[in-house]
Tab-separated table of C-alpha atoms in Angstrom:
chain	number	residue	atom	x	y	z
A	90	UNK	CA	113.656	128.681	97.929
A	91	UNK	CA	113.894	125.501	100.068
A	92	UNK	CA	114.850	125.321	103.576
A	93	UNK	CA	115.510	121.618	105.138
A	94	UNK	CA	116.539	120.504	108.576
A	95	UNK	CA	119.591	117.805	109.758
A	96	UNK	CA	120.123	115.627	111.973
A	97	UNK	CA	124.229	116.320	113.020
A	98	UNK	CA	126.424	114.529	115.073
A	99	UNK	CA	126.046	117.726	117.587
A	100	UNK	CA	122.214	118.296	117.634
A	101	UNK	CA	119.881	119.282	114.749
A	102	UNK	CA	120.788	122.128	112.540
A	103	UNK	CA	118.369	123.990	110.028
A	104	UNK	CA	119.072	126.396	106.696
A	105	UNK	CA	118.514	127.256	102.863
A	106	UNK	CA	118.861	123.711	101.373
A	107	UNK	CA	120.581	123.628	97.541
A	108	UNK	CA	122.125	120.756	96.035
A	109	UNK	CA	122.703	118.076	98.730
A	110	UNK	CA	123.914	121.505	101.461
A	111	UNK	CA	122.547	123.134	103.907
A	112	UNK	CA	123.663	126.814	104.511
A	113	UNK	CA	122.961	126.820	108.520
A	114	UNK	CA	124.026	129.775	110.437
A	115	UNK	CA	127.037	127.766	111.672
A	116	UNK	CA	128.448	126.502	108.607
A	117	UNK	CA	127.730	124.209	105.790
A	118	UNK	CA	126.596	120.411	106.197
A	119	UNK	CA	126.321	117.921	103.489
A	120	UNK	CA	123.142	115.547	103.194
A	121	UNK	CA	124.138	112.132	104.221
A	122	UNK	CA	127.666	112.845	105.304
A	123	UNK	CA	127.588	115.552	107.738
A	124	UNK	CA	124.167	114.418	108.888
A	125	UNK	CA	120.365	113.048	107.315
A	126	UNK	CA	117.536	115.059	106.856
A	127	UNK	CA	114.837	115.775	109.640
A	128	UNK	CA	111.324	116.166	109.346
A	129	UNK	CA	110.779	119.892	107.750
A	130	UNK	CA	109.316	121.748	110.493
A	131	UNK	CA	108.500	120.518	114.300
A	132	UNK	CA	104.347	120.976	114.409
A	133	UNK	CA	102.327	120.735	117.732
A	134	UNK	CA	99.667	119.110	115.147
A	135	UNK	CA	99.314	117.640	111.740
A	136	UNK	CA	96.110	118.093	110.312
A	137	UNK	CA	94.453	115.991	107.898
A	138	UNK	CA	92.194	116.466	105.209
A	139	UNK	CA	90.568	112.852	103.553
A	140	UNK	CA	88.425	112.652	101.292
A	141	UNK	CA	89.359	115.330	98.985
A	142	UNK	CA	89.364	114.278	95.872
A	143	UNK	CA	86.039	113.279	93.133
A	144	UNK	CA	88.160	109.952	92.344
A	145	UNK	CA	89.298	108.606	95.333
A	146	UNK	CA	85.374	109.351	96.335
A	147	UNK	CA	84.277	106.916	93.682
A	148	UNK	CA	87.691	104.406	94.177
A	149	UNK	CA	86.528	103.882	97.845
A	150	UNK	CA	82.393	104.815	97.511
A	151	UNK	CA	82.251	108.031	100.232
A	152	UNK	CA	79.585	110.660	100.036
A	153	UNK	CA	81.119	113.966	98.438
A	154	UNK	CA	81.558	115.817	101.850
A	155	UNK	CA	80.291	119.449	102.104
A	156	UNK	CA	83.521	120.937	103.812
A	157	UNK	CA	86.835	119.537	104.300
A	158	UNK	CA	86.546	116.239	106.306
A	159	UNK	CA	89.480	116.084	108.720
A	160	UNK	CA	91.774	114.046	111.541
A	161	UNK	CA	94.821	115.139	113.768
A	162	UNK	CA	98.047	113.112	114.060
A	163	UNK	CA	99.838	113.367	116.696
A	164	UNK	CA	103.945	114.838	116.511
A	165	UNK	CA	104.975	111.333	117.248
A	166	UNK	CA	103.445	110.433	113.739
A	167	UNK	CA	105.936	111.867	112.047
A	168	UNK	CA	109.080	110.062	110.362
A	169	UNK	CA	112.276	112.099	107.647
A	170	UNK	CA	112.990	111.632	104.607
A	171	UNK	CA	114.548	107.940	103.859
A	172	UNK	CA	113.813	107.101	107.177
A	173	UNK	CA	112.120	103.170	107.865
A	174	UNK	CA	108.512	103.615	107.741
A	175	UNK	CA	107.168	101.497	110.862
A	176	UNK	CA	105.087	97.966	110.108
A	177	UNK	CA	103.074	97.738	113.345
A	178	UNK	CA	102.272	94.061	114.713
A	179	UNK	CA	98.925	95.075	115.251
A	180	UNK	CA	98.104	95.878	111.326
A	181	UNK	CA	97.887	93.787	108.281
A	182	UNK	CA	97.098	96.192	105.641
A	183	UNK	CA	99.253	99.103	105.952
A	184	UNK	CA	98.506	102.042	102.690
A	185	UNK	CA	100.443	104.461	101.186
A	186	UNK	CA	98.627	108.185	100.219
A	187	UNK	CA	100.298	110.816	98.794
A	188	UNK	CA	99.983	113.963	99.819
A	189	UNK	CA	101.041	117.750	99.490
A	190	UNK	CA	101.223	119.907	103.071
A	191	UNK	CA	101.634	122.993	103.991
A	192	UNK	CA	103.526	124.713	106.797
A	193	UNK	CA	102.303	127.260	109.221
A	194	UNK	CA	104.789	130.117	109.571
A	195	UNK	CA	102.922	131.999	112.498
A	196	UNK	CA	100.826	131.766	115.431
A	197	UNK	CA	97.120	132.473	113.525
A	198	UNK	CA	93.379	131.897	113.391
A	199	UNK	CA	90.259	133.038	111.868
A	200	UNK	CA	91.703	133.275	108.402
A	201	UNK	CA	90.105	133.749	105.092
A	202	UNK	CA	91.281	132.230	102.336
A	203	UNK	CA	93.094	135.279	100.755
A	204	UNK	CA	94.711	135.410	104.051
A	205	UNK	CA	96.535	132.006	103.652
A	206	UNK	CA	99.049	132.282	101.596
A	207	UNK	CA	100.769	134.994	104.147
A	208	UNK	CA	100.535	132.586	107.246
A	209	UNK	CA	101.966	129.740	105.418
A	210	UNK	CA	105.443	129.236	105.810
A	211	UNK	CA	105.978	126.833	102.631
A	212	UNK	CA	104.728	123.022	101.140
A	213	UNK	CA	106.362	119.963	101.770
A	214	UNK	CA	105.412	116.059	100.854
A	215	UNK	CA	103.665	114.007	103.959
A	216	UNK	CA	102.788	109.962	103.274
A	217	UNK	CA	99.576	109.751	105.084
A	218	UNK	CA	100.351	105.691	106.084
A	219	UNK	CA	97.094	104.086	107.452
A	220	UNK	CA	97.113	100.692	108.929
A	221	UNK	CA	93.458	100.174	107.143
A	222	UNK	CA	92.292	97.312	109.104
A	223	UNK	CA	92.023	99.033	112.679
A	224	UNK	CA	88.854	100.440	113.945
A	225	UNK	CA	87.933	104.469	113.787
A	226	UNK	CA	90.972	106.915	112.622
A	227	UNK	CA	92.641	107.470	115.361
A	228	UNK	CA	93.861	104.301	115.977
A	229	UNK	CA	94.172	103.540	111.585
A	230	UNK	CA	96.092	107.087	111.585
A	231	UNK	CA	97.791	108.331	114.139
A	232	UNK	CA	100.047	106.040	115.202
A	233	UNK	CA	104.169	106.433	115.464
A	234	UNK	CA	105.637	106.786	112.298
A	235	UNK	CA	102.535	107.252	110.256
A	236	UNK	CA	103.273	110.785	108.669
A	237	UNK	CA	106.632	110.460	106.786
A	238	UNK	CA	107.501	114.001	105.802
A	239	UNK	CA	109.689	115.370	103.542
A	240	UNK	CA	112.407	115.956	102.036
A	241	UNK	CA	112.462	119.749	102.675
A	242	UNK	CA	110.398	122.639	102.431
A	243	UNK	CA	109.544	124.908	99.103
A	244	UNK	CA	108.983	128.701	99.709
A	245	UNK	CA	108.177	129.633	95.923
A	246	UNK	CA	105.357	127.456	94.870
A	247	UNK	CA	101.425	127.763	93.695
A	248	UNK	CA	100.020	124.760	95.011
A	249	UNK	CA	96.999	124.781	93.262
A	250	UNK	CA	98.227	123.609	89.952
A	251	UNK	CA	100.765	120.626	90.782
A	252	UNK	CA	101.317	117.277	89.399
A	253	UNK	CA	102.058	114.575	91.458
A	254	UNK	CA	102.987	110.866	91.309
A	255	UNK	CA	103.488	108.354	94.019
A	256	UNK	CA	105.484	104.852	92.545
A	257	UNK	CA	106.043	101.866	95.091
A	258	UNK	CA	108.882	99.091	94.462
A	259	UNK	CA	109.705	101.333	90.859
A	260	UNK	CA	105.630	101.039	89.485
A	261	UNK	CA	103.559	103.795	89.263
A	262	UNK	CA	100.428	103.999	91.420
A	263	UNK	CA	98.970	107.543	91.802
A	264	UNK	CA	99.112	110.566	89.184
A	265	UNK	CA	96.661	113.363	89.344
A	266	UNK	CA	97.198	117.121	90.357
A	267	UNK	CA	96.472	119.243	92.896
A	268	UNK	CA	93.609	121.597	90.667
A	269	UNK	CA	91.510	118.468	90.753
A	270	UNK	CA	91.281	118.796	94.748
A	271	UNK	CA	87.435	119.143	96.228
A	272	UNK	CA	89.050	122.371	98.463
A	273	UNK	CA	92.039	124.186	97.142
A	274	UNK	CA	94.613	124.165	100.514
A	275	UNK	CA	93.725	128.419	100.746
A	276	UNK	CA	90.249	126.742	101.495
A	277	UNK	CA	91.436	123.890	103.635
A	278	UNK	CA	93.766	125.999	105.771
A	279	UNK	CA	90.977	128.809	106.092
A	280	UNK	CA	88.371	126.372	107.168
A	281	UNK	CA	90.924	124.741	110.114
A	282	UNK	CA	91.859	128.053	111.052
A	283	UNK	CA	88.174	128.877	112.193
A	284	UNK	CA	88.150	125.944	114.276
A	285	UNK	CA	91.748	125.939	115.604
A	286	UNK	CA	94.494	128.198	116.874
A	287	UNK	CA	97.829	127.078	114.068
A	288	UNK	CA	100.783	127.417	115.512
A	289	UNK	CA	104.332	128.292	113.388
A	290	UNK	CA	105.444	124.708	112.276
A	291	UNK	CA	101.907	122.986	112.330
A	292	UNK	CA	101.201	120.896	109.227
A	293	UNK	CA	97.927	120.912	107.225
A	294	UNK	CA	98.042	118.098	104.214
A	295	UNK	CA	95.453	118.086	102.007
A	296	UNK	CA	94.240	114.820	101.149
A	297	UNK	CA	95.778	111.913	98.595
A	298	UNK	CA	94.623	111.266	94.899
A	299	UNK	CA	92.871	108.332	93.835
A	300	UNK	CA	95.068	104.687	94.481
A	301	UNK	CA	96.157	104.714	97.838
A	302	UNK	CA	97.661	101.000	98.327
A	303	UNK	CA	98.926	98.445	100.191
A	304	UNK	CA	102.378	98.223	101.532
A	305	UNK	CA	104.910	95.343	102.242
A	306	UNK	CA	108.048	95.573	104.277
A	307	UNK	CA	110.828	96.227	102.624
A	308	UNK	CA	109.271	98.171	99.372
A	309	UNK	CA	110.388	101.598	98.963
A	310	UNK	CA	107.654	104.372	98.210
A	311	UNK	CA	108.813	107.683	96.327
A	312	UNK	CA	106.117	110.714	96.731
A	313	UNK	CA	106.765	113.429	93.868
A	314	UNK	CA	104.883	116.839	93.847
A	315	UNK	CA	106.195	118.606	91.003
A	316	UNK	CA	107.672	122.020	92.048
A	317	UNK	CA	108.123	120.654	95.785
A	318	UNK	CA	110.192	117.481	96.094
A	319	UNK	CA	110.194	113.992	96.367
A	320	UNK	CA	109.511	111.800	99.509
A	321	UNK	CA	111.443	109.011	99.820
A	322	UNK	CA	110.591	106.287	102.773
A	323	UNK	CA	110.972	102.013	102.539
A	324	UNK	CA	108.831	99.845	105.000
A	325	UNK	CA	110.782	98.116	107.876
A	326	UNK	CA	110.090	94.718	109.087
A	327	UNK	CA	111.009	95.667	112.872
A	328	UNK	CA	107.627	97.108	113.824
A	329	UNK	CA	107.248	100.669	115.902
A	330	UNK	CA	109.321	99.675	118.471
A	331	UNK	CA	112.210	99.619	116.025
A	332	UNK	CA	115.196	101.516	116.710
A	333	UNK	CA	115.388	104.565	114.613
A	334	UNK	CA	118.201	105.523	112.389
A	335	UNK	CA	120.951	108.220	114.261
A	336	UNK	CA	123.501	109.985	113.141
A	337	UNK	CA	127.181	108.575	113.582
């Protein structure tokens, strides 16, 4: 089942998503006439896990890490479906990753991994953008706009076992699958949860496949995990200060 938030003329409204509708508790709204799609969820948090996959270890020459290697973007990070991806003034090389990310659906901590799958509310897309030549992570990550997320959110997936492909301007430049991870997301999310209280709506993604890339403004970059959806975002050339899209 997938569940999707928009962004209406009279304030954001939120239901089961099927074929361009969402079945809110007010009504029905069409996708892209009775409003666009929102970010999935509204997280105090988006954790990160890098690093989490044997070929983008050898692509980029990191040390295999022993447990899941992780940053924290900020809510401000994040950016909907089709919505401009920023192209900060202060970055050169801005990248592309794609990932797969789950959704907390309650207030938890101290989980073990067979405990996951009951405390996760469903799996979205997130484009972990990274303006590359900044120093430490924070300032390369976490910046506004850097966590495009999208389109909606998938109940009835196992999201151990997905293909994925990320193309930029219409060529392909990631494919791999989720079973190849380092730490399956039961693993990732379990591991977080012992550090961190997650809250309903938090967002844990779980690291990009080999072939993260550069990005120019104006290319469009399309996210696929099989079983989920497809993320759909194009660079702007206005920087993060540009205005973002509303409805009407």
């Amino acid at each position: 089942m997938r569940f999707a938030r928009l962004a209406t003329a009279d304030g954001p409204v939120s239901g089961r998503y099927e074929s361009g509708v969402v079945d809110a508790a007010d009504g029905t709204y069409e996708v892209g006439v009775d409003g666009y799609l929102l970010p999935p969820c509204e997280p105090s948090a988006l954790y990160c896990v890098g690093r989490n996959y044997a070929e983008t270890l050898e692509q980029m020459d990191y040390e295999r890490p022993e447990e899941p290697d992780f940053f924290i973007k900020p809510p401000t990070a994040l950016v909907g479906h089709e919505c401009p991806i920023p192209s900060p003034t202060f970055t050169d090389e801005l990248t592309y990753a794609g990932e797969l990310a789950a959704v907390i659906d309650r207030r938890c901590r101290d989980l073990s991994p067979d405990e996951v799958p009951d405390a996760v509310r469903g799996y979205t897309v997130m484009n972990d953008v990274d303006a590359l030549d900044q120093q430490g992570r924070t300032a390369r990550k976490a910046f506004d706009g850097s966590a495009p997320l999208g389109p909606w959110l998938e109940t009835d997936v196992d999201p151990t076992a997905l293909e994925m492909w990320t193309d930029v301007a219409g060529e392909r430049r990631q494919e791999a699958s989720t079973e190849l991870m380092l730490f399956d997301p039961f693993e990732v999310v379990s591991f977080l949860s012992k550090r961190f209280t997650l809250r309903p709506g938090d967002v844990v993604a779980f690291g990009s496949p080999a072939n993260p890339g550069l990005l120019e403004p104006g290319e469009t970059v399309e996210i696929t995990y099989e079983g989920v959806g497809t993320l759909r975002n194009t660079v702007g050339d206005g920087g993060i200060g540009e205005t973002p899209r509303v409805f009407g």
